[in-house]
Tab-separated table of C-alpha atoms in Angstrom:
chain	number	residue	atom	x	y	z
A	12	UNK	CA	85.149	-45.531	23.525
A	13	UNK	CA	83.413	-46.891	26.629
A	14	UNK	CA	81.529	-44.359	28.635
A	15	UNK	CA	82.207	-44.120	32.325
A	16	UNK	CA	79.311	-45.278	34.490
A	17	UNK	CA	77.736	-42.597	36.558
A	18	UNK	CA	78.142	-42.636	40.317
A	19	UNK	CA	74.419	-43.351	40.729
A	20	UNK	CA	74.566	-46.303	38.364
A	21	UNK	CA	77.621	-47.734	40.056
A	22	UNK	CA	75.920	-47.403	43.432
A	23	UNK	CA	72.817	-49.245	42.173
A	24	UNK	CA	74.942	-52.032	40.738
A	25	UNK	CA	76.766	-52.345	44.050
A	26	UNK	CA	73.522	-52.620	45.972
A	27	UNK	CA	72.179	-55.270	43.628
A	28	UNK	CA	75.439	-57.203	43.845
A	29	UNK	CA	75.345	-57.023	47.639
A	30	UNK	CA	71.771	-58.291	47.691
A	31	UNK	CA	72.651	-61.131	45.332
A	32	UNK	CA	75.628	-61.988	47.524
A	33	UNK	CA	73.422	-61.870	50.610
A	34	UNK	CA	70.886	-64.210	49.038
A	35	UNK	CA	73.636	-66.579	47.892
A	36	UNK	CA	75.240	-66.583	51.340
A	37	UNK	CA	71.860	-66.992	52.972
A	38	UNK	CA	71.163	-69.954	50.724
A	39	UNK	CA	74.459	-71.561	51.692
A	40	UNK	CA	73.815	-71.016	55.418
A	41	UNK	CA	70.217	-72.217	55.046
A	42	UNK	CA	71.246	-75.355	53.200
A	43	UNK	CA	74.009	-76.086	55.699
A	44	UNK	CA	72.247	-75.341	58.979
A	45	UNK	CA	68.533	-74.584	58.755
A	46	UNK	CA	66.851	-76.718	56.115
A	47	UNK	CA	64.124	-78.608	57.966
A	48	UNK	CA	64.988	-76.807	61.221
A	49	UNK	CA	63.453	-73.921	63.155
A	50	UNK	CA	64.291	-70.623	61.454
A	51	UNK	CA	66.578	-67.928	62.908
A	52	UNK	CA	64.940	-65.704	65.503
A	53	UNK	CA	62.414	-68.396	66.503
A	54	UNK	CA	61.647	-68.739	70.203
A	55	UNK	CA	59.095	-70.721	72.175
A	56	UNK	CA	57.820	-68.861	75.230
A	57	UNK	CA	60.979	-66.734	75.062
A	58	UNK	CA	63.442	-69.620	74.756
A	59	UNK	CA	65.465	-69.782	71.492
A	60	UNK	CA	64.877	-72.885	69.367
A	61	UNK	CA	66.514	-71.672	66.126
A	62	UNK	CA	68.318	-74.454	64.299
A	63	UNK	CA	66.518	-77.220	66.204
A	64	UNK	CA	64.821	-80.153	64.495
A	65	UNK	CA	61.163	-80.815	65.204
A	66	UNK	CA	62.049	-83.632	67.630
A	67	UNK	CA	64.494	-81.346	69.445
A	68	UNK	CA	61.836	-78.646	69.796
A	69	UNK	CA	59.394	-81.219	71.184
A	70	UNK	CA	62.001	-82.402	73.684
A	71	UNK	CA	62.830	-78.840	74.731
A	72	UNK	CA	59.167	-77.943	75.217
A	73	UNK	CA	58.473	-81.110	77.218
A	74	UNK	CA	61.544	-80.529	79.386
A	75	UNK	CA	60.369	-77.033	80.302
A	76	UNK	CA	56.797	-78.170	80.837
A	77	UNK	CA	57.927	-80.969	83.142
A	78	UNK	CA	60.037	-78.560	85.193
A	79	UNK	CA	57.380	-75.853	85.556
A	80	UNK	CA	55.349	-75.706	88.766
A	81	UNK	CA	52.621	-73.555	90.254
A	82	UNK	CA	53.122	-72.554	93.893
A	83	UNK	CA	50.256	-70.823	95.686
A	84	UNK	CA	50.656	-69.256	99.121
A	85	UNK	CA	47.751	-68.487	101.431
A	86	UNK	CA	47.872	-67.662	105.135
A	87	UNK	CA	51.564	-68.563	105.109
A	88	UNK	CA	50.959	-72.067	103.785
A	89	UNK	CA	52.064	-73.142	100.322
A	90	UNK	CA	50.574	-75.593	97.853
A	91	UNK	CA	52.716	-76.723	94.929
A	92	UNK	CA	51.547	-78.568	91.821
A	93	UNK	CA	53.160	-79.602	88.578
A	94	UNK	CA	51.892	-77.951	85.419
A	95	UNK	CA	49.911	-81.059	84.523
A	96	UNK	CA	48.445	-81.426	88.022
A	97	UNK	CA	47.438	-77.751	87.925
A	98	UNK	CA	45.372	-78.315	84.764
A	99	UNK	CA	47.737	-77.477	81.897
A	100	UNK	CA	48.576	-80.059	79.241
A	101	UNK	CA	51.254	-78.737	76.907
A	102	UNK	CA	50.743	-79.986	73.344
A	103	UNK	CA	54.434	-80.261	72.453
A	104	UNK	CA	53.807	-81.696	68.972
A	105	UNK	CA	51.508	-78.853	67.938
A	106	UNK	CA	53.828	-76.277	69.495
A	107	UNK	CA	56.736	-77.726	67.520
A	108	UNK	CA	54.692	-77.643	64.302
A	109	UNK	CA	54.115	-73.902	64.836
A	110	UNK	CA	57.821	-73.357	65.539
A	111	UNK	CA	58.809	-75.248	62.360
A	112	UNK	CA	56.574	-73.167	60.071
A	113	UNK	CA	58.557	-72.073	56.994
A	114	UNK	CA	61.515	-74.295	57.872
A	115	UNK	CA	61.576	-75.791	54.357
A	116	UNK	CA	61.401	-72.437	52.546
A	117	UNK	CA	64.464	-70.364	51.555
A	118	UNK	CA	62.436	-67.123	51.188
A	119	UNK	CA	61.067	-67.654	54.696
A	120	UNK	CA	64.638	-68.139	55.947
A	121	UNK	CA	65.791	-64.878	54.332
A	122	UNK	CA	62.826	-63.041	55.837
A	123	UNK	CA	63.589	-64.570	59.262
A	124	UNK	CA	67.061	-62.948	59.175
A	125	UNK	CA	65.377	-59.577	59.610
A	126	UNK	CA	62.636	-60.497	62.118
A	127	UNK	CA	61.961	-62.454	65.264
A	128	UNK	CA	59.089	-64.787	66.026
A	129	UNK	CA	58.014	-65.980	69.492
A	130	UNK	CA	55.746	-69.044	69.553
A	131	UNK	CA	53.237	-69.277	72.382
A	132	UNK	CA	52.926	-72.863	73.653
A	133	UNK	CA	49.817	-74.710	72.512
A	134	UNK	CA	48.078	-75.899	75.671
A	135	UNK	CA	44.879	-77.570	76.810
A	136	UNK	CA	43.387	-76.130	79.990
A	137	UNK	CA	41.411	-78.352	82.372
A	138	UNK	CA	39.031	-76.150	84.338
A	139	UNK	CA	38.174	-79.170	86.471
A	140	UNK	CA	41.829	-79.602	87.493
A	141	UNK	CA	42.054	-75.897	88.330
A	142	UNK	CA	39.014	-76.269	90.590
A	143	UNK	CA	40.657	-79.256	92.286
A	144	UNK	CA	43.820	-77.228	92.859
A	145	UNK	CA	41.743	-74.409	94.372
A	146	UNK	CA	40.034	-76.964	96.623
A	147	UNK	CA	43.449	-78.265	97.729
A	148	UNK	CA	44.519	-74.726	98.597
A	149	UNK	CA	41.270	-74.199	100.513
A	150	UNK	CA	41.942	-77.340	102.537
A	151	UNK	CA	44.937	-75.567	104.105
A	152	UNK	CA	42.764	-72.771	105.537
A	153	UNK	CA	41.984	-72.709	109.228
A	154	UNK	CA	38.356	-71.880	108.456
A	155	UNK	CA	37.601	-73.608	105.167
A	156	UNK	CA	34.372	-73.195	103.258
A	157	UNK	CA	33.045	-76.557	102.077
A	158	UNK	CA	30.341	-77.321	99.578
A	159	UNK	CA	27.889	-80.037	100.476
A	160	UNK	CA	28.453	-83.183	98.405
A	161	UNK	CA	26.647	-86.345	97.361
A	162	UNK	CA	28.811	-89.385	98.097
A	163	UNK	CA	28.536	-93.162	97.901
A	164	UNK	CA	27.536	-94.663	101.251
A	165	UNK	CA	29.777	-97.161	103.034
A	166	UNK	CA	27.639	-100.067	101.805
A	167	UNK	CA	28.524	-99.152	98.210
A	168	UNK	CA	24.874	-99.564	97.240
A	169	UNK	CA	23.347	-96.155	97.994
A	170	UNK	CA	24.090	-92.442	98.171
A	171	UNK	CA	24.330	-90.112	101.132
A	172	UNK	CA	25.542	-86.531	101.522
A	173	UNK	CA	28.049	-84.489	103.470
A	174	UNK	CA	26.806	-81.117	104.812
A	175	UNK	CA	27.983	-77.696	103.677
A	176	UNK	CA	30.241	-75.570	105.842
A	177	UNK	CA	30.536	-71.770	105.852
A	178	UNK	CA	34.053	-70.340	105.894
A	179	UNK	CA	36.807	-68.770	103.849
A	180	UNK	CA	38.076	-69.638	100.410
A	181	UNK	CA	40.363	-68.508	97.617
A	182	UNK	CA	39.223	-67.173	94.281
A	183	UNK	CA	39.234	-69.827	91.587
A	184	UNK	CA	39.916	-67.019	89.097
A	185	UNK	CA	43.143	-66.104	90.943
A	186	UNK	CA	44.231	-69.736	90.869
A	187	UNK	CA	43.368	-70.006	87.179
A	188	UNK	CA	45.371	-66.854	86.411
A	189	UNK	CA	48.522	-68.291	87.991
A	190	UNK	CA	48.050	-71.634	86.290
A	191	UNK	CA	47.502	-70.113	82.844
A	192	UNK	CA	50.519	-67.822	83.291
A	193	UNK	CA	52.697	-70.881	83.952
A	194	UNK	CA	51.269	-72.565	80.862
A	195	UNK	CA	51.883	-69.552	78.635
A	196	UNK	CA	55.473	-69.003	79.809
A	197	UNK	CA	56.512	-72.608	80.614
A	198	UNK	CA	58.052	-71.144	83.747
A	199	UNK	CA	57.351	-71.830	87.396
A	200	UNK	CA	54.956	-69.327	88.959
A	201	UNK	CA	54.741	-68.402	92.637
A	202	UNK	CA	51.783	-66.319	93.728
A	203	UNK	CA	50.134	-65.157	96.929
A	204	UNK	CA	46.403	-65.792	96.834
A	205	UNK	CA	43.938	-63.664	98.780
A	206	UNK	CA	41.260	-65.146	101.013
A	207	UNK	CA	37.680	-63.989	101.368
A	208	UNK	CA	34.559	-65.186	103.151
A	209	UNK	CA	32.515	-67.448	100.881
A	210	UNK	CA	29.157	-69.141	100.962
A	211	UNK	CA	28.816	-72.694	99.674
A	212	UNK	CA	27.533	-73.054	96.130
A	213	UNK	CA	26.113	-76.484	97.027
A	214	UNK	CA	23.950	-76.217	100.109
A	215	UNK	CA	23.137	-79.044	102.463
A	216	UNK	CA	19.512	-78.942	101.327
A	217	UNK	CA	20.558	-79.125	97.664
A	218	UNK	CA	22.786	-82.187	98.270
A	219	UNK	CA	20.155	-83.934	100.397
A	220	UNK	CA	17.476	-83.601	97.706
A	221	UNK	CA	19.834	-84.772	94.942
A	222	UNK	CA	20.961	-87.790	97.030
A	223	UNK	CA	17.305	-88.815	97.555
A	224	UNK	CA	16.625	-88.596	93.811
A	225	UNK	CA	19.761	-90.619	93.081
A	226	UNK	CA	18.680	-93.367	95.494
A	227	UNK	CA	15.292	-93.467	93.772
A	228	UNK	CA	17.055	-94.141	90.452
A	229	UNK	CA	18.823	-97.131	92.002
A	230	UNK	CA	15.446	-98.787	92.561
A	231	UNK	CA	15.026	-99.161	88.789
A	232	UNK	CA	15.159	-102.866	87.834
A	233	UNK	CA	17.479	-103.583	84.886
A	234	UNK	CA	17.591	-107.090	83.391
A	235	UNK	CA	19.253	-108.396	80.231
A	236	UNK	CA	18.925	-111.919	78.844
A	237	UNK	CA	21.061	-113.858	76.394
A	238	UNK	CA	18.086	-116.085	75.573
A	239	UNK	CA	19.068	-118.635	78.207
A	240	UNK	CA	20.137	-116.817	81.353
A	241	UNK	CA	18.938	-113.490	82.720
A	242	UNK	CA	21.389	-111.031	84.273
A	243	UNK	CA	20.307	-108.283	86.672
A	244	UNK	CA	22.222	-105.071	87.383
A	245	UNK	CA	23.111	-104.925	91.062
A	246	UNK	CA	22.716	-101.716	93.048
A	247	UNK	CA	26.510	-101.593	93.305
A	248	UNK	CA	26.611	-101.566	89.483
A	249	UNK	CA	24.013	-98.818	89.155
A	250	UNK	CA	25.746	-96.632	91.738
A	251	UNK	CA	28.647	-96.316	89.275
A	252	UNK	CA	26.298	-95.137	86.513
A	253	UNK	CA	24.941	-92.101	88.377
A	254	UNK	CA	26.769	-88.796	87.969
A	255	UNK	CA	26.268	-85.382	89.550
A	256	UNK	CA	26.798	-82.303	87.382
A	257	UNK	CA	26.709	-78.667	88.463
A	258	UNK	CA	24.733	-75.728	87.158
A	259	UNK	CA	26.269	-72.410	86.118
A	260	UNK	CA	25.801	-71.107	89.665
A	261	UNK	CA	27.741	-74.069	91.067
A	262	UNK	CA	24.773	-75.883	92.629
A	263	UNK	CA	23.966	-79.518	91.839
A	264	UNK	CA	21.695	-80.528	88.986
A	265	UNK	CA	19.377	-83.515	89.374
A	266	UNK	CA	21.334	-86.792	89.080
A	267	UNK	CA	21.911	-88.096	85.564
A	268	UNK	CA	23.058	-91.372	84.034
A	269	UNK	CA	26.537	-91.622	82.529
A	270	UNK	CA	26.144	-93.483	79.229
A	271	UNK	CA	29.849	-94.396	79.095
A	272	UNK	CA	29.665	-96.187	82.456
A	273	UNK	CA	26.493	-98.006	81.374
A	274	UNK	CA	28.187	-99.022	78.116
A	275	UNK	CA	31.134	-100.440	80.086
A	276	UNK	CA	28.750	-102.645	82.079
A	277	UNK	CA	26.720	-103.747	79.043
A	278	UNK	CA	29.826	-104.541	76.976
A	279	UNK	CA	31.434	-106.502	79.814
A	280	UNK	CA	28.236	-108.520	80.241
A	281	UNK	CA	27.961	-109.098	76.487
A	282	UNK	CA	31.560	-110.334	76.359
A	283	UNK	CA	30.719	-112.981	78.954
A	284	UNK	CA	27.845	-114.287	76.842
A	285	UNK	CA	29.720	-114.213	73.543
A	286	UNK	CA	30.947	-117.578	72.285
A	287	UNK	CA	34.351	-117.719	70.648
A	288	UNK	CA	34.544	-119.765	67.457
A	289	UNK	CA	36.699	-122.888	67.433
A	290	UNK	CA	38.935	-123.196	64.405
A	291	UNK	CA	38.895	-126.331	62.305
A	292	UNK	CA	42.173	-128.216	62.785
A	293	UNK	CA	43.527	-130.509	60.082
A	294	UNK	CA	46.276	-133.004	60.747
A	295	UNK	CA	48.874	-132.746	57.984
A	296	UNK	CA	52.077	-134.590	57.164
A	297	UNK	CA	55.453	-132.970	56.543
A	298	UNK	CA	54.420	-132.248	52.935
A	299	UNK	CA	51.255	-130.460	53.997
A	300	UNK	CA	48.899	-133.231	52.896
A	301	UNK	CA	45.751	-133.457	55.022
A	302	UNK	CA	45.601	-136.786	56.812
A	303	UNK	CA	42.585	-136.418	59.079
A	304	UNK	CA	40.450	-133.771	60.732
A	305	UNK	CA	41.712	-133.292	64.271
A	306	UNK	CA	38.790	-131.057	65.190
A	307	UNK	CA	35.759	-129.788	63.341
A	308	UNK	CA	35.297	-126.033	63.464
A	309	UNK	CA	32.487	-124.532	65.519
A	310	UNK	CA	30.744	-121.227	64.887
A	311	UNK	CA	30.893	-118.543	67.549
A	312	UNK	CA	28.410	-115.866	68.615
A	313	UNK	CA	28.997	-112.107	68.899
A	314	UNK	CA	26.484	-109.657	70.348
A	315	UNK	CA	25.409	-107.020	67.831
A	316	UNK	CA	23.043	-104.722	69.766
A	317	UNK	CA	25.024	-103.506	72.768
A	318	UNK	CA	24.832	-99.887	71.615
A	319	UNK	CA	21.029	-99.979	71.453
A	320	UNK	CA	20.770	-101.784	74.791
A	321	UNK	CA	23.008	-99.129	76.354
A	322	UNK	CA	20.699	-96.379	75.081
A	323	UNK	CA	17.662	-98.274	76.368
A	324	UNK	CA	19.201	-98.773	79.814
A	325	UNK	CA	20.120	-95.077	80.066
A	326	UNK	CA	16.575	-94.098	79.076
A	327	UNK	CA	15.047	-96.576	81.549
A	328	UNK	CA	17.244	-95.396	84.415
A	329	UNK	CA	16.570	-91.739	83.592
A	330	UNK	CA	12.802	-92.337	83.604
A	331	UNK	CA	12.921	-94.740	86.547
A	332	UNK	CA	11.162	-97.472	84.553
A	333	UNK	CA	12.055	-101.184	84.711
A	334	UNK	CA	13.831	-102.587	81.667
A	335	UNK	CA	14.142	-106.079	80.203
A	336	UNK	CA	16.572	-106.379	77.314
A	337	UNK	CA	17.662	-109.230	75.060
A	338	UNK	CA	21.062	-109.622	73.454
A	339	UNK	CA	21.053	-110.389	69.727
A	340	UNK	CA	23.925	-112.265	68.122
A	341	UNK	CA	25.729	-112.619	64.810
A	342	UNK	CA	27.327	-115.915	63.853
A	343	UNK	CA	31.116	-115.817	63.788
A	344	UNK	CA	32.563	-118.236	61.266
A	345	UNK	CA	35.475	-120.378	62.459
A	346	UNK	CA	38.870	-120.177	60.850
A	347	UNK	CA	41.109	-123.083	60.039
A	348	UNK	CA	44.560	-124.190	61.066
A	349	UNK	CA	46.805	-127.164	60.600
A	350	UNK	CA	48.805	-129.363	62.905
A	351	UNK	CA	51.800	-131.188	61.479
A	352	UNK	CA	51.775	-134.633	62.989
A	353	UNK	CA	54.792	-136.652	63.989
A	354	UNK	CA	56.163	-139.374	61.783
A	355	UNK	CA	54.759	-142.764	62.742
A	356	UNK	CA	51.372	-141.499	63.996
A	357	UNK	CA	49.493	-142.168	60.751
A	358	UNK	CA	48.091	-145.458	62.022
A	359	UNK	CA	47.726	-144.493	65.688
A	360	UNK	CA	44.444	-143.558	67.311
A	361	UNK	CA	45.748	-140.023	67.942
A	362	UNK	CA	47.915	-138.122	65.484
A	363	UNK	CA	50.136	-136.099	67.783
A	364	UNK	CA	52.528	-133.331	66.805
A	365	UNK	CA	56.261	-133.901	66.994
A	366	UNK	CA	57.277	-133.850	70.662
A	367	UNK	CA	53.675	-133.890	71.936
A	368	UNK	CA	53.071	-136.144	74.955
A	369	UNK	CA	49.861	-138.204	75.082
A	370	UNK	CA	48.444	-141.362	76.637
A	371	UNK	CA	46.714	-144.171	74.737
A	372	UNK	CA	44.160	-146.098	76.864
A	373	UNK	CA	43.164	-149.129	74.766
A	374	UNK	CA	39.991	-150.826	76.023
A	375	UNK	CA	40.323	-153.616	73.458
A	376	UNK	CA	43.623	-155.051	74.685
A	377	UNK	CA	43.323	-153.452	78.169
A	378	UNK	CA	46.582	-151.537	78.003
A	379	UNK	CA	47.943	-148.043	78.654
A	380	UNK	CA	50.785	-146.675	76.513
A	381	UNK	CA	52.620	-143.361	76.853
A	382	UNK	CA	53.729	-141.682	73.621
A	383	UNK	CA	55.836	-138.735	72.553
A	384	UNK	CA	54.649	-137.969	69.039
A	385	UNK	CA	54.607	-141.380	67.370
A	386	UNK	CA	57.202	-142.995	69.622
A	387	UNK	CA	56.490	-145.113	72.699
A	388	UNK	CA	57.798	-143.455	75.876
A	389	UNK	CA	56.403	-145.980	78.338
A	390	UNK	CA	54.408	-149.198	78.290
A	391	UNK	CA	52.289	-150.746	77.174
A	392	UNK	CA	51.116	-151.289	80.750
A	393	UNK	CA	48.338	-153.798	81.344
A	394	UNK	CA	45.303	-152.498	83.228
A	395	UNK	CA	41.730	-153.269	84.301
A	396	UNK	CA	39.020	-150.846	83.046
A	397	UNK	CA	35.486	-150.276	84.325
A	398	UNK	CA	33.101	-153.193	84.813
A	399	UNK	CA	30.228	-153.616	82.311
A	400	UNK	CA	27.777	-151.850	84.662
A	401	UNK	CA	30.257	-148.970	85.338
A	402	UNK	CA	32.239	-148.662	82.086
A	403	UNK	CA	35.230	-146.405	81.478
A	404	UNK	CA	34.354	-143.282	79.517
A	405	UNK	CA	35.449	-143.197	75.857
A	406	UNK	CA	36.802	-140.122	74.060
A	407	UNK	CA	39.652	-137.611	73.906
A	408	UNK	CA	40.406	-135.879	77.202
A	409	UNK	CA	43.167	-134.016	79.021
A	410	UNK	CA	44.943	-134.464	82.341
A	411	UNK	CA	43.487	-131.884	84.734
A	412	UNK	CA	44.114	-133.099	88.322
A	413	UNK	CA	46.638	-135.331	90.113
A	414	UNK	CA	47.090	-136.788	93.624
A	415	UNK	CA	50.002	-138.842	94.880
A	416	UNK	CA	47.535	-140.550	97.257
A	417	UNK	CA	43.795	-140.153	97.740
A	418	UNK	CA	40.773	-141.616	99.488
A	419	UNK	CA	38.193	-142.402	96.785
A	420	UNK	CA	34.467	-142.406	97.473
A	421	UNK	CA	31.469	-143.079	95.275
A	422	UNK	CA	28.543	-145.362	94.491
A	423	UNK	CA	28.446	-148.949	93.343
A	424	UNK	CA	26.194	-149.948	90.462
A	425	UNK	CA	23.516	-151.016	92.951
A	426	UNK	CA	23.532	-147.576	94.630
A	427	UNK	CA	25.490	-148.580	97.739
A	428	UNK	CA	28.405	-146.424	98.826
A	429	UNK	CA	32.069	-147.358	98.653
A	430	UNK	CA	35.206	-145.834	100.130
A	431	UNK	CA	38.790	-146.821	99.311
A	432	UNK	CA	41.620	-145.299	101.299
A	433	UNK	CA	45.221	-144.829	100.189
A	434	UNK	CA	44.728	-145.020	96.418
A	435	UNK	CA	48.185	-144.180	94.997
A	436	UNK	CA	49.342	-142.143	91.981
A	437	UNK	CA	45.997	-140.787	90.767
A	438	UNK	CA	45.872	-138.979	87.391
A	439	UNK	CA	42.408	-137.585	86.500
A	440	UNK	CA	41.498	-137.016	82.851
A	441	UNK	CA	37.701	-136.437	82.926
A	442	UNK	CA	35.343	-135.834	85.842
A	443	UNK	CA	35.786	-138.709	88.289
A	444	UNK	CA	37.671	-140.879	85.775
A	445	UNK	CA	41.360	-141.423	86.487
A	446	UNK	CA	44.309	-143.728	85.956
A	447	UNK	CA	45.614	-144.926	89.324
A	448	UNK	CA	47.462	-147.676	91.118
A	449	UNK	CA	45.387	-150.662	92.354
A	450	UNK	CA	47.507	-152.560	94.891
A	451	UNK	CA	44.509	-154.690	95.835
A	452	UNK	CA	44.522	-156.420	92.427
A	453	UNK	CA	46.717	-159.444	91.710
A	454	UNK	CA	46.358	-159.435	87.916
A	455	UNK	CA	45.878	-156.961	85.052
A	456	UNK	CA	45.211	-157.058	81.333
A	457	UNK	CA	41.590	-158.202	81.472
A	458	UNK	CA	38.096	-156.631	81.500
A	459	UNK	CA	34.569	-157.667	82.416
A	460	UNK	CA	32.771	-158.350	85.677
A	461	UNK	CA	34.918	-157.539	88.645
A	462	UNK	CA	36.322	-154.478	86.904
A	463	UNK	CA	36.560	-150.973	88.358
A	464	UNK	CA	33.943	-148.311	89.005
A	465	UNK	CA	35.092	-146.642	85.755
A	466	UNK	CA	38.689	-145.742	86.546
A	467	UNK	CA	41.689	-147.319	84.840
A	468	UNK	CA	43.258	-149.655	87.454
A	469	UNK	CA	46.994	-150.142	86.959
A	470	UNK	CA	49.942	-151.778	88.718
A	471	UNK	CA	51.369	-149.344	91.259
A	472	UNK	CA	54.698	-148.847	89.449
A	473	UNK	CA	52.920	-148.266	86.118
A	474	UNK	CA	50.518	-145.760	87.715
A	475	UNK	CA	53.498	-143.922	89.237
A	476	UNK	CA	55.146	-143.707	85.820
A	477	UNK	CA	52.012	-142.120	84.316
A	478	UNK	CA	51.677	-139.778	87.317
A	479	UNK	CA	55.308	-138.612	87.087
A	480	UNK	CA	55.470	-138.494	83.298
A	481	UNK	CA	52.270	-136.617	82.423
A	482	UNK	CA	51.829	-132.855	82.648
A	483	UNK	CA	48.606	-130.946	83.188
A	484	UNK	CA	46.790	-130.652	79.866
A	485	UNK	CA	48.359	-133.713	78.241
A	486	UNK	CA	45.973	-135.558	75.931
A	487	UNK	CA	44.459	-138.872	77.021
A	488	UNK	CA	42.672	-140.922	74.343
A	489	UNK	CA	40.381	-143.709	75.568
A	490	UNK	CA	39.142	-146.028	72.819
A	491	UNK	CA	38.299	-149.551	71.698
């Protein structure tokens, strides 16, 4: 026969069964609603975030932080600032990480059913911003205490000072208390701030002495060479390098040199002297076969000692000793690239890409031809090039300047001056060399004595075609 279970045993079994059922139910609820989400009973600065994803917690924290303000009232006047302006940066990501702790653990979920957890926002406090807020509040006072200050003079090349002023002021500690309360609660805070008589921390005498020392630093001569040119730091540059820090008692320390500002100047100067490499360009056909070299690669130069020069400049400025530095460079190897040329350009003087516009100036047959890729777009037009004593330049150039009409001036081969008015449809491709209309000529297609001063003389209608057809930057190849 089966024995009847005792009342105590039956009670124990019931409790165990209830616990098992609770765990099973908790697991179902956890799996359905809380896996990877903030656990039950979780709040951030008092606001529930249970069941939220990490991104939702971040959004909720940012929304509250953006809405929170600090309002300070003194002598009946109010000053309001956002949380960020007041000196509090809420680290929403880190706050969310704290709120999500245990969100992937079933045991943690079960434990959370019987407890509550309030997460304090993770914040960064800017004491400097709090001081600025206190200064803004002080500016509303009828009798404001003002510290003396060292400021940049109107010329931008020296320092001067503003005098101190006795008066009233608010406690920076009171301002900080209100600001930190807003940061901890993510709620707006309104607070009356008391006023008391204060003496300036930075006296007029203190600021005057520091300004004189700062101006002495500006006399330091700083020069850096790239091996060819020498660059000097202007006083307006050095003014930006000097910074004024305060001691624990609030008075000014002697001026110092900000290494970050010096580094900005040195790096900007170095960048101007660096030489970018020019990639090698190979002309290839549609199958990728190299036909010719369009451009040989050129090595570049990159400064490699800017960090050391920055340290040397800071040391020289700090000691008030002249400095002469020299940039050192590493070679920068060029890369390579290809240009697929248009069909039909294999035997032309310039192997253009498909659709590329260019001008062929042939000094052998005295003609000008406009091409798109390998196809003729205009011409050939007969022309007259430079005379033997003033020949037309040879090479590959680009259109850089155009005039529909121009007065041309220059020198003849014998040194005498010339001036030609009303020259039409002028297209410059290098220095003073251009293709232009020559209405004073009766024939074209020849060269020799009687030629131009170096320009390509063309019939007016042909010159107009080139002027209208070419764009800035189009290639012009002049060759025999």
